Coordinates of N, CA and C in Angstrom, one line a residue:
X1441 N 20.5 -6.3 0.1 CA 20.3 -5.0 0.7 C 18.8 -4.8 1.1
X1442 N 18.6 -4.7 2.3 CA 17.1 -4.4 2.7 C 17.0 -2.9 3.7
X1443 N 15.9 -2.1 3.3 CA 15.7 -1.0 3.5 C 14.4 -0.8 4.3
X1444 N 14.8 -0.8 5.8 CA 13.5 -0.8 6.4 C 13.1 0.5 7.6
X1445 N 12.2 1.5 6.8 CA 11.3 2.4 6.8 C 10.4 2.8 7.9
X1446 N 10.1 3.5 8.8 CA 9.2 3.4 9.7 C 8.2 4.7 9.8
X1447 N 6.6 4.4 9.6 CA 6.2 5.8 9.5 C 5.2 5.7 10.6
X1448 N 5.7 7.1 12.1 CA 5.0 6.6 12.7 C 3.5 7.8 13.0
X1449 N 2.3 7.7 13.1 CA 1.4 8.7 12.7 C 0.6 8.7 13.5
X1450 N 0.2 9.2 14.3 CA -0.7 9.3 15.8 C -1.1 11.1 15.8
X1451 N -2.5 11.5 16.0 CA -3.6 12.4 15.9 C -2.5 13.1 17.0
X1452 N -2.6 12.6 18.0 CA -1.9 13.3 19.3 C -0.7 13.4 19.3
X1453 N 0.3 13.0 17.9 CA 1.7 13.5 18.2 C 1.6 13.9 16.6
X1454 N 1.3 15.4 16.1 CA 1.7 15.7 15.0 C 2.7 15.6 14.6
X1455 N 4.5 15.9 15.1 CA 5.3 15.1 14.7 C 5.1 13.6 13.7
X1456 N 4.8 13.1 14.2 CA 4.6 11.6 13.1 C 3.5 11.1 12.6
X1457 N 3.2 13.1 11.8 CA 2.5 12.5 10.4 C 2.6 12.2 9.8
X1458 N 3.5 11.3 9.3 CA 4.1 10.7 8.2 C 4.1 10.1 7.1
X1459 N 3.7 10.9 5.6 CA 3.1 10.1 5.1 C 4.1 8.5 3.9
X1460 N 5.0 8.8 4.0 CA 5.7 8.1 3.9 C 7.6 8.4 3.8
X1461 N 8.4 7.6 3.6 CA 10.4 8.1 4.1 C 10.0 8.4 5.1
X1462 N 9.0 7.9 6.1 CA 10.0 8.4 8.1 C 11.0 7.7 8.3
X1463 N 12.0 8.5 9.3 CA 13.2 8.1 9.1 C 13.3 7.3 11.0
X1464 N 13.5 6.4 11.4 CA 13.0 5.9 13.0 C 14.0 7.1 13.6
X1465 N 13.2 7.3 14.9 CA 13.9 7.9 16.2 C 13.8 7.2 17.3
X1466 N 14.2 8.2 18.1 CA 14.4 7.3 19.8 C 13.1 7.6 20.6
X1467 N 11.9 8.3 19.9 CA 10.5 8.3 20.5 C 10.1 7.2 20.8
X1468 N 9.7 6.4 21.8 CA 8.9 5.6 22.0 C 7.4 5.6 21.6
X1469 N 7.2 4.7 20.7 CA 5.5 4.2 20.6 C 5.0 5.0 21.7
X1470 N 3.5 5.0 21.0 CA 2.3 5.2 22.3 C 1.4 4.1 21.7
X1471 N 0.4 3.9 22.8 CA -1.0 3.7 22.6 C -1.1 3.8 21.4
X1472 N -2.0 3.1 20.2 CA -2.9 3.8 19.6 C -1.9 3.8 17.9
X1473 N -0.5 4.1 17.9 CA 0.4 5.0 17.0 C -0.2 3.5 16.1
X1474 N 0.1 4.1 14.7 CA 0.0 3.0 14.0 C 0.6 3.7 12.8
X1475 N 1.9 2.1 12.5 CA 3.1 2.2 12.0 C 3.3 1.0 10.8
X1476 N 3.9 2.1 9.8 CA 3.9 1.2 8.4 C 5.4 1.0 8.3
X1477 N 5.5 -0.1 8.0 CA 7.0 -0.7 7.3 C 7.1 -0.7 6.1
X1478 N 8.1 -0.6 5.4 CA 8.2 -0.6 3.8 C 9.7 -0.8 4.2
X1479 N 9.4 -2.4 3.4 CA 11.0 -3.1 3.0 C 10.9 -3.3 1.7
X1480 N 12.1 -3.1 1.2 CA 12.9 -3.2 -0.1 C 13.7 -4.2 -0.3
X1481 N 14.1 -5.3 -1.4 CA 15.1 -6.3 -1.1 C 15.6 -5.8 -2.7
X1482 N 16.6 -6.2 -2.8 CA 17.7 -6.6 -3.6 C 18.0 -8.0 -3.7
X1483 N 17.2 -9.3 -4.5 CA 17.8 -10.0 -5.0 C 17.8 -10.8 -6.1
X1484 N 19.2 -11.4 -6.4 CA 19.4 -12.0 -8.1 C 19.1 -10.7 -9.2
X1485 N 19.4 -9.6 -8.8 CA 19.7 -8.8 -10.0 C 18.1 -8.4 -10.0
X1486 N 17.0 -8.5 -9.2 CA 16.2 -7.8 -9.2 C 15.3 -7.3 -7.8
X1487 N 14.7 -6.1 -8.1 CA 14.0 -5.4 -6.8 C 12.9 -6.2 -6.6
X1488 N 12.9 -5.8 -5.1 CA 11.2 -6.5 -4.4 C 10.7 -5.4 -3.4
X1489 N 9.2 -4.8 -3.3 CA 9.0 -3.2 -2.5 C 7.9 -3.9 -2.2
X1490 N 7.5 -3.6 -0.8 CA 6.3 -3.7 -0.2 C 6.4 -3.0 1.2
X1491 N 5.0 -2.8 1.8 CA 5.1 -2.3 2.9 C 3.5 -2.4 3.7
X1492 N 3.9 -2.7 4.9 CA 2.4 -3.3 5.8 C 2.2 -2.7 7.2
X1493 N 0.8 -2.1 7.4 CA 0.3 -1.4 8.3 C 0.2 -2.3 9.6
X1494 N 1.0 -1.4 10.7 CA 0.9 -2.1 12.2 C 0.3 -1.2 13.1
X1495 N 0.0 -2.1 14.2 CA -0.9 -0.5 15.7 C -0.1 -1.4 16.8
X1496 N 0.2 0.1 17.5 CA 0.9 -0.2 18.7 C -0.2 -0.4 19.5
X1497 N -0.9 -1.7 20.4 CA -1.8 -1.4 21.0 C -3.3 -1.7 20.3
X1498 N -3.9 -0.7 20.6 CA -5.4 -0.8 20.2 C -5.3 0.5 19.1
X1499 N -6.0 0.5 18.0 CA -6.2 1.7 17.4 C -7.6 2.4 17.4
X1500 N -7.8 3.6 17.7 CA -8.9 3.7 17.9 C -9.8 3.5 17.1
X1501 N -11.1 4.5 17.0 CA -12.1 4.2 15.9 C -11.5 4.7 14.5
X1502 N -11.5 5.9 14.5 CA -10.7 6.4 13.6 C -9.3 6.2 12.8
X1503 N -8.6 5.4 13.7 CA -7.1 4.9 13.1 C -7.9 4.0 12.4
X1504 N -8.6 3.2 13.2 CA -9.1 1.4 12.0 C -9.9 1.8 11.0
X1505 N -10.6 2.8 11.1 CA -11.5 3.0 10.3 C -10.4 3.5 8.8
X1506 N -9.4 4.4 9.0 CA -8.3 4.7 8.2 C -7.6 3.3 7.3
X1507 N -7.2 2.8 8.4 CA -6.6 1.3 8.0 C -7.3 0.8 7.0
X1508 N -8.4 0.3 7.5 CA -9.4 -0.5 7.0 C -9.9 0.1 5.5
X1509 N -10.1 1.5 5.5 CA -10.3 2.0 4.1 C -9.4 1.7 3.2
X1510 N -8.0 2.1 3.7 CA -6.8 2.2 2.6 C -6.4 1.1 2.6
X1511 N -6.5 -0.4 3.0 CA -6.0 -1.5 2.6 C -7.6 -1.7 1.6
X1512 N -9.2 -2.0 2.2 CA -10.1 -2.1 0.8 C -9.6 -1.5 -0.5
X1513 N -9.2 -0.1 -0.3 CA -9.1 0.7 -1.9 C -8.0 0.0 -2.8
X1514 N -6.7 -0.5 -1.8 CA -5.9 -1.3 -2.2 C -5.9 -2.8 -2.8
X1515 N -7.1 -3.5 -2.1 CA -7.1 -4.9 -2.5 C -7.8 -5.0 -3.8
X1516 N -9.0 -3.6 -3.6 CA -9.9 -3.0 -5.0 C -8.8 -2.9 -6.1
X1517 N -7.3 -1.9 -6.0 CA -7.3 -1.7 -7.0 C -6.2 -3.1 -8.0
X1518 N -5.7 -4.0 -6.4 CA -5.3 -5.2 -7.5 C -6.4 -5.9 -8.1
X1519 N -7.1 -6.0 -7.6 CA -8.0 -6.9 -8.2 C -8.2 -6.6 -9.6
X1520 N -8.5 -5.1 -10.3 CA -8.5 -4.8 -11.5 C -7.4 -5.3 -12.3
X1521 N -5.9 -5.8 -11.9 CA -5.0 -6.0 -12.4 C -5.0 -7.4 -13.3
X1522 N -5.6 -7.1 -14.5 CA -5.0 -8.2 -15.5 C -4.6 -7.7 -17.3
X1523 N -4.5 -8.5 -18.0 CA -4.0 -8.3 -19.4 C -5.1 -7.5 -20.2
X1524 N -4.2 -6.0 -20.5 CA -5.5 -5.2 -21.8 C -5.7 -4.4 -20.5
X1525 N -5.7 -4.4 -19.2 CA -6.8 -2.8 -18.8 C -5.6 -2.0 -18.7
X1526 N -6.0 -0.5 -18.6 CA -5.2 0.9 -18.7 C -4.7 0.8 -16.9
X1527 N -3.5 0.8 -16.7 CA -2.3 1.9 -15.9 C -3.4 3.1 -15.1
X1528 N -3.9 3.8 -16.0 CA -4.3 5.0 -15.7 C -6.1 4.8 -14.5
X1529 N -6.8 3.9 -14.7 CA -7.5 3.3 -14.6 C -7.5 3.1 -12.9
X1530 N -6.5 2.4 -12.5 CA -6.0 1.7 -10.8 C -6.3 3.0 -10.2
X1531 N -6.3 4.6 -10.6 CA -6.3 5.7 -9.7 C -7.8 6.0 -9.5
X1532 N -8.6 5.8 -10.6 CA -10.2 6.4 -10.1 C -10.8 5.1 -9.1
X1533 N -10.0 3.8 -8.9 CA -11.1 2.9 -8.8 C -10.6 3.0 -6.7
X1534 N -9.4 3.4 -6.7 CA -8.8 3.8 -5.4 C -9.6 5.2 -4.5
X1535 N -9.8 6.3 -5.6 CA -10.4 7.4 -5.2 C -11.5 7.4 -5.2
X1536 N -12.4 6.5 -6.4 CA -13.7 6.3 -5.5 C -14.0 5.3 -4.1
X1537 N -13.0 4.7 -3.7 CA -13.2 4.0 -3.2 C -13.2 4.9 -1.2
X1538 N -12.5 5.8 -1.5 CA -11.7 6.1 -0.5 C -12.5 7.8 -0.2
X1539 N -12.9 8.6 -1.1 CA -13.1 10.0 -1.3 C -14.9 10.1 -0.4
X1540 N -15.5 8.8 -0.7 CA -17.0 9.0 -0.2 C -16.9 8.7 1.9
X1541 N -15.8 8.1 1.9 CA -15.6 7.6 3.4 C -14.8 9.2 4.0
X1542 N -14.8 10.3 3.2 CA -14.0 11.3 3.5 C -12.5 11.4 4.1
X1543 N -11.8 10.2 3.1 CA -10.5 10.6 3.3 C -10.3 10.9 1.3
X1544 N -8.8 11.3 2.0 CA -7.8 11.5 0.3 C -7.1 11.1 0.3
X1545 N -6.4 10.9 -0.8 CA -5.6 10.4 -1.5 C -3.8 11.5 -2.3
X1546 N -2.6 10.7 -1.5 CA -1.7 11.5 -2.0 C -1.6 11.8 -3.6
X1547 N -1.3 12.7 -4.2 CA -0.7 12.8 -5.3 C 0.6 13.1 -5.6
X1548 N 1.4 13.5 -4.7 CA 3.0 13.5 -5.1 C 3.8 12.2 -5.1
X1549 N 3.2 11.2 -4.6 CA 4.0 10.1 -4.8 C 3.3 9.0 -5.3
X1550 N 3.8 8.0 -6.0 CA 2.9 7.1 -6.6 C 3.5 5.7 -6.9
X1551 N 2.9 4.5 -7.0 CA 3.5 3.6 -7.6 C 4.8 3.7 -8.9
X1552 N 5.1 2.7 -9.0 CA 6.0 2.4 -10.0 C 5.9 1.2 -10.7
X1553 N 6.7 1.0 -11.8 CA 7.1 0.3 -12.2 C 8.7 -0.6 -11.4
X1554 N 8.5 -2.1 -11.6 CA 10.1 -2.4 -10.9 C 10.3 -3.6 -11.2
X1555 N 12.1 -3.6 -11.4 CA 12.3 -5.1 -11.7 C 13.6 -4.9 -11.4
X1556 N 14.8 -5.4 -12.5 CA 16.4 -5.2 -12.2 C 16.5 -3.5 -12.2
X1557 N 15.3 -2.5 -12.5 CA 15.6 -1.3 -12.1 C 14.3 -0.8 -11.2
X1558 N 14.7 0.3 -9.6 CA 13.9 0.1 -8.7 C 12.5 0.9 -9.4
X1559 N 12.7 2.0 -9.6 CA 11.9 2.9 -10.2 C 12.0 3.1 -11.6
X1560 N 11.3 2.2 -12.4 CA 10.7 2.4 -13.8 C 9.7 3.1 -14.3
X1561 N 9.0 3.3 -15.6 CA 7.9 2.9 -15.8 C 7.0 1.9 -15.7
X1562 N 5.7 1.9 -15.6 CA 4.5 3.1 -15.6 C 4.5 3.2 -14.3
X1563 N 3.9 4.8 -14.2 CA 3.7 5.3 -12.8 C 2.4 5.1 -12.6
X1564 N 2.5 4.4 -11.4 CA 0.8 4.2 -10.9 C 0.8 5.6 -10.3
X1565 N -0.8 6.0 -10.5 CA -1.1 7.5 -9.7 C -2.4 6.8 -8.8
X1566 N -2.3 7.8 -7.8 CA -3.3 6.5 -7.2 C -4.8 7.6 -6.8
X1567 N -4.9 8.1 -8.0 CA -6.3 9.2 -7.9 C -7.1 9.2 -9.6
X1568 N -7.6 9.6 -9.3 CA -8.9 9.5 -11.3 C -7.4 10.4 -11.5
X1569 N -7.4 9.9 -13.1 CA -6.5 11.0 -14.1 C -6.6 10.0 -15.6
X1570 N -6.1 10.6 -16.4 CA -6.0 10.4 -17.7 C -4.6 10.7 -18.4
X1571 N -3.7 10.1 -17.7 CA -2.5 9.9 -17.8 C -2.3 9.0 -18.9
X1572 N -1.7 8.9 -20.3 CA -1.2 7.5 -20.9 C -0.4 6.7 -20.5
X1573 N -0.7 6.0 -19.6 CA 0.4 5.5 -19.2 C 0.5 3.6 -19.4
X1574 N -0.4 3.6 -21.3 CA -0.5 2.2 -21.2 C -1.3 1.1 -20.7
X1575 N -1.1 0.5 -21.3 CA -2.0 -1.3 -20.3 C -0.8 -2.4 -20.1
X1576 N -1.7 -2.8 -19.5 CA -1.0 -4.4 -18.4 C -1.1 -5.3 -19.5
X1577 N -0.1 -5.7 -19.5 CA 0.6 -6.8 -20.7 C 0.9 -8.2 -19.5
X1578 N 1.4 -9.3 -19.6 CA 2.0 -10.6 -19.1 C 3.4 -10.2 -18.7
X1579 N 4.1 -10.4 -17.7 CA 5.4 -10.3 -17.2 C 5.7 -8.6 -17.0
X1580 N 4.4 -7.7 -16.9 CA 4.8 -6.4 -16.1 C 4.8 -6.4 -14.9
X1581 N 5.4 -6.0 -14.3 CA 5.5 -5.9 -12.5 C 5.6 -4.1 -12.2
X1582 N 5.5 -4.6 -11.5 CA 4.8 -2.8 -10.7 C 4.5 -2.6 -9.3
X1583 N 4.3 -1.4 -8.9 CA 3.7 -1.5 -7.4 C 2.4 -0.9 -7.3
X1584 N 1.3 -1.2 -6.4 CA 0.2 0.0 -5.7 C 1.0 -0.1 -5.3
X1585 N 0.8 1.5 -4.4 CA 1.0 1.5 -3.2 C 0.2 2.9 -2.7
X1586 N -0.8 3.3 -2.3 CA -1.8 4.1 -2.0 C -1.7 4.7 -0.7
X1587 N -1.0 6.5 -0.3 CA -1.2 6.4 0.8 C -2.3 7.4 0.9
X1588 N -3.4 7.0 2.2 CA -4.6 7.4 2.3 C -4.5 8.2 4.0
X1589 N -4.8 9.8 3.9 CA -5.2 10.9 4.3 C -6.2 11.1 5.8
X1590 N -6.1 11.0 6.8 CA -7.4 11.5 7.1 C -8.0 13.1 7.1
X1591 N -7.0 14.0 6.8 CA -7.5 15.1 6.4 C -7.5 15.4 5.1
X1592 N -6.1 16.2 4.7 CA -5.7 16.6 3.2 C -4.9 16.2 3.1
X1593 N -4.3 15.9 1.9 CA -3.2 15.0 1.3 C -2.1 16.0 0.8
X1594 N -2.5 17.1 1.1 CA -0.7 17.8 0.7 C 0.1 17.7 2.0
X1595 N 1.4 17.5 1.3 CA 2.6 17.1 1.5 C 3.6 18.3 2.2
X1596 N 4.3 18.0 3.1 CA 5.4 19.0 3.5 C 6.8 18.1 3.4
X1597 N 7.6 18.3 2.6 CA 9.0 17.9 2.6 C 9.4 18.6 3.6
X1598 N 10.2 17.8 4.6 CA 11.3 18.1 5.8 C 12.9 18.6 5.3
X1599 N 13.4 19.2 6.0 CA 14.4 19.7 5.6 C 15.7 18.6 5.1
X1600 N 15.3 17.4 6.0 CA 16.2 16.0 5.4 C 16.0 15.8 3.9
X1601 N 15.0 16.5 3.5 CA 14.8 16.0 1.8 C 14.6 14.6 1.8
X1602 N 14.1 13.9 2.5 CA 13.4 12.7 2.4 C 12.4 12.4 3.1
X1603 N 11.8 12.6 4.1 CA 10.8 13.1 4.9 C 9.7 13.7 4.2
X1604 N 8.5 12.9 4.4 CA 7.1 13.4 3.9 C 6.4 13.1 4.8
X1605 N 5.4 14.4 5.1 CA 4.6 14.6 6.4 C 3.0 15.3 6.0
X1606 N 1.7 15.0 6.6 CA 0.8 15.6 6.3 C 1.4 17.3 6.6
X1607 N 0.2 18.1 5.8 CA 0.9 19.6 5.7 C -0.3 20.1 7.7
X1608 N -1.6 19.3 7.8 CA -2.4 19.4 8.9 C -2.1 18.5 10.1
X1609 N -1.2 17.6 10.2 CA -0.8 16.9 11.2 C -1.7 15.7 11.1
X1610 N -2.7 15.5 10.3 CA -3.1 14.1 10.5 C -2.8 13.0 10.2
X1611 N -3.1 11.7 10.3 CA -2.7 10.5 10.4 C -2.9 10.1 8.7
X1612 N -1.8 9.1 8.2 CA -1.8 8.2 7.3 C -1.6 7.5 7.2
X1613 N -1.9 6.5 6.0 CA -1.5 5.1 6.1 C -1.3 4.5 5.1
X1614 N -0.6 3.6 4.7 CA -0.1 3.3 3.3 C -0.3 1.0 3.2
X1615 N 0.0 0.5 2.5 CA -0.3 -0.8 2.3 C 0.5 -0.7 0.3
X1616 N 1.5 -2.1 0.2 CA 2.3 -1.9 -1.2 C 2.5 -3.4 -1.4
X1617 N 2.5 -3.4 -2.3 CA 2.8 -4.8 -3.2 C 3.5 -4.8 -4.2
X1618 N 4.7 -5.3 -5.1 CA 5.1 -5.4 -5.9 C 4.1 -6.6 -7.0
X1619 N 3.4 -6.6 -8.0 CA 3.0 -7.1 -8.3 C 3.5 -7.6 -10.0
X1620 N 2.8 -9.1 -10.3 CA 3.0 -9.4 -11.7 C 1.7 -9.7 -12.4
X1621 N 2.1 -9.1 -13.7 CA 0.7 -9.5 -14.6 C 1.3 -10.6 -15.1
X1622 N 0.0 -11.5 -15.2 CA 0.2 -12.8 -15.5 C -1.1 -13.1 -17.0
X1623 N -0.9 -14.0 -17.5 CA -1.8 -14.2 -19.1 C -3.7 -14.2 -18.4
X1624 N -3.6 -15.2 -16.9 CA -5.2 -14.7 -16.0 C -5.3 -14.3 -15.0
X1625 N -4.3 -12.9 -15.2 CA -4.8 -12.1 -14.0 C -3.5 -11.0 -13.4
X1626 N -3.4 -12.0 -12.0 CA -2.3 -11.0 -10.9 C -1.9 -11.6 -9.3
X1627 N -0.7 -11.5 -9.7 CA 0.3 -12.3 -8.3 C 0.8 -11.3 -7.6
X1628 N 0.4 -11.4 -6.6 CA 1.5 -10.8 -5.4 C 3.0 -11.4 -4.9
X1629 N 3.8 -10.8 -5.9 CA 5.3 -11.3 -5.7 C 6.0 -10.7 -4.6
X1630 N 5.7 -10.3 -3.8 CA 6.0 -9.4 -2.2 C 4.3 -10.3 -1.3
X1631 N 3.8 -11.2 -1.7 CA 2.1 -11.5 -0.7 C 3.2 -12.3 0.7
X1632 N 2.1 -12.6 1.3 CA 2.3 -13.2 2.6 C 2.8 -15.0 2.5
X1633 N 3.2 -15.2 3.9 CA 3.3 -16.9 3.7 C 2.9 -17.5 4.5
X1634 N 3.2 -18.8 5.1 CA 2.4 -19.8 6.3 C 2.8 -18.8 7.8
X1635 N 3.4 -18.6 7.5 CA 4.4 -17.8 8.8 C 4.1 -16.4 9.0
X1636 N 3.0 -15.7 7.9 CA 2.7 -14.1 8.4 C 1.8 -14.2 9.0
X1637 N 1.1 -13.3 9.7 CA 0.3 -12.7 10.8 C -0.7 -12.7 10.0
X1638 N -1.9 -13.2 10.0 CA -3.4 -12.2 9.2 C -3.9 -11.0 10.4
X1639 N -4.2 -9.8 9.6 CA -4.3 -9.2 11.0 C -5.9 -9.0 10.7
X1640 N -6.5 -8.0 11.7 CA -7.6 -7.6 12.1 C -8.4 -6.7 10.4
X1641 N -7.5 -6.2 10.0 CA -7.9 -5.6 8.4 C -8.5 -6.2 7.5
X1642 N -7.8 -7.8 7.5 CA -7.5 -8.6 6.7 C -8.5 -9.5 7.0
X1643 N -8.9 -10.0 7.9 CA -10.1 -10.9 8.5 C -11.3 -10.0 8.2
X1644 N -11.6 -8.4 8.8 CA -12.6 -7.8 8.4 C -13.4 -7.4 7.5
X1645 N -12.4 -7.5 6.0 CA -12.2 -6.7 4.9 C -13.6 -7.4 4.4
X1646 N -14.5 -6.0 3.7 CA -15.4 -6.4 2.8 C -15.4 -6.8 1.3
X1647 N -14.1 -6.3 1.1 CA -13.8 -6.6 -0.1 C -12.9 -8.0 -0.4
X1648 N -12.0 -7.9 0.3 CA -11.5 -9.6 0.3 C -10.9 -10.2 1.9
X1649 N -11.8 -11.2 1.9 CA -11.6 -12.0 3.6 C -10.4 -12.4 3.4
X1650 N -9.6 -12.3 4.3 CA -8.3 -13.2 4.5 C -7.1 -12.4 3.5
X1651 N -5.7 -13.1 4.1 CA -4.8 -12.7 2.7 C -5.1 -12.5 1.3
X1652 N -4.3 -11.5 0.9 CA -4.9 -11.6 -0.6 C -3.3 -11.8 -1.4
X1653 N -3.4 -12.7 -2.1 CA -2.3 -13.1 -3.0 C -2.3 -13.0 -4.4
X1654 N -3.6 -12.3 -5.3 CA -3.3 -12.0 -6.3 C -4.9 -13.3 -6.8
X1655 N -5.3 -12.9 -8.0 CA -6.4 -13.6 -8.9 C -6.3 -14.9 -9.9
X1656 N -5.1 -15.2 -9.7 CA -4.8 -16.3 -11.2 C -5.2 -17.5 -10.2
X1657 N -5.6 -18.7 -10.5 CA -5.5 -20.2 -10.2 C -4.6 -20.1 -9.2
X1658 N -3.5 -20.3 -9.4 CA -2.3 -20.3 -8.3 C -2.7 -19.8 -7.4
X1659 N -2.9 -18.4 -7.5 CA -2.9 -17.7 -6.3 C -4.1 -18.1 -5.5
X1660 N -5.4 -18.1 -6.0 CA -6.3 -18.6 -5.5 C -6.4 -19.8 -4.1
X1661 N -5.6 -21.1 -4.7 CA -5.6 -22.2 -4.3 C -4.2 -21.8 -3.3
X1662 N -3.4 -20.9 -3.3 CA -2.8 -20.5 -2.1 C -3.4 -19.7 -1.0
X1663 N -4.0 -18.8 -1.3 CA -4.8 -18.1 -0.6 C -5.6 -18.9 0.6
X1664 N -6.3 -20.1 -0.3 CA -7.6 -20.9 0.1 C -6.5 -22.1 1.5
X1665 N -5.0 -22.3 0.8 CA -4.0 -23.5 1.6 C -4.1 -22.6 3.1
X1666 N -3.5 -21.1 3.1 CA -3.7 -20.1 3.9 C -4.6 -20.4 4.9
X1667 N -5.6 -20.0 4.4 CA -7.0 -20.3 5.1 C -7.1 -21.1 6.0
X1668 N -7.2 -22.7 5.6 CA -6.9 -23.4 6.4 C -6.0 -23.7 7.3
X1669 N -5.0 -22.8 7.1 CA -3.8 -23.4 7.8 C -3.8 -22.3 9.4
X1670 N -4.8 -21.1 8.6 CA -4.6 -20.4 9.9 C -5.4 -20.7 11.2

């Protein structure tokens, strides 16, 4: 079963401020729109959630500038992910990351926990809080998934009851991983392969050049095969 999501978010078409559950229509793209996918799989008795930021065209300064923040805060907050740190922790290191570039950060929706069930525990929150929500143990899986604001981050539920929209019409953007803790570190079990795209985010990023596949050995020396190959 795969479940694929379309949020489409352009300054100039308030309609698709979406900050995440857009549901596709028969609008045609413009210029500029820049659109997140989030697929979901179903297999062997367990879930897999991710989702990746696209531009139709060119994005302006402001769309990339958007992008480009909320995937950094994201690669920031896996990178914290290994054995012994606090759950609760992944939210300040996101909102500082993101709050000085003057965007925000949602609070009504948030990571999860996921495996043979889609939505578990611990809830990732993706802002500073002091939630107990535990530490990273070996074989937890979970998701970021951070969506980042260019104005304010409250939310307008649509009358569909699934539909989430900025409450000011501006643009958002989200970037998800299903992730595993591992005994040195953190794998991206949803990461990229020989065959994905590296885009323009991902080549720029000051925080990590290129795909990012997670911090253990493994992932490393995948990352680096990547590299080369692209």
């Amino acid at each position: 079963q795969n479940v694929l999501l379309l949020m489409l978010c352009s300054e100039q078409r308030p309609p698709c401020s979406v900050i995440c559950h857009g549901i596709p229509d028969n609008r045609p793209l413009a210029e500029g729109d820049i659109v997140n996918v989030d697929i979901t799989c179903y297999l062997d008795g367990y879930h897999g959630d991710c989702s990746e930021m696209f531009v139709a065209g060119e994005a302006d300064e402001a769309g990339r500038d958007l992008i480009q923040t909320t995937y950094d805060c994201w690669v920031k907050a896996m990178q914290f992910v290994k054995p012994n740190n606090d759950y609760k922790d992944i939210g300040a290191i996101i909102e500082d990351h993101i709050a000085p570039r003057g965007f925000s950060t949602v609070k009504k929706f948030c990571g999860h926990g996921i495996g043979s069930v889609f939505h578990t525990n611990p809830n990732i929150f993706h802002y500073r809080n002091s939630e107990p929500n535990g530490r990273m143990a070996p074989g937890h899986t979970f998701t970021i998934e951070p969506m980042i604001c260019e104005g304010t981050a409250q939310c307008l539920s649509w009358p569909d009851d699934w539909t989430a929209t900025t409450t000011d019409g501006k643009r958002s953007a989200q970037f998800e991983h299903t992730l595993l803790v591992t005994p040195d570190g953190v794998e991206a079990l949803t990461g990229k392969i020989e065959t994905s795209p590296v885009q323009w985010w991902e080549k720029e990023s000051e925080v990590h050049s290129g795909v990012f596949l997670g911090t253990t050995p493994a992932a490393i020396q995948k990352m680096e095969e990547l590299k080369k190959a692209a």
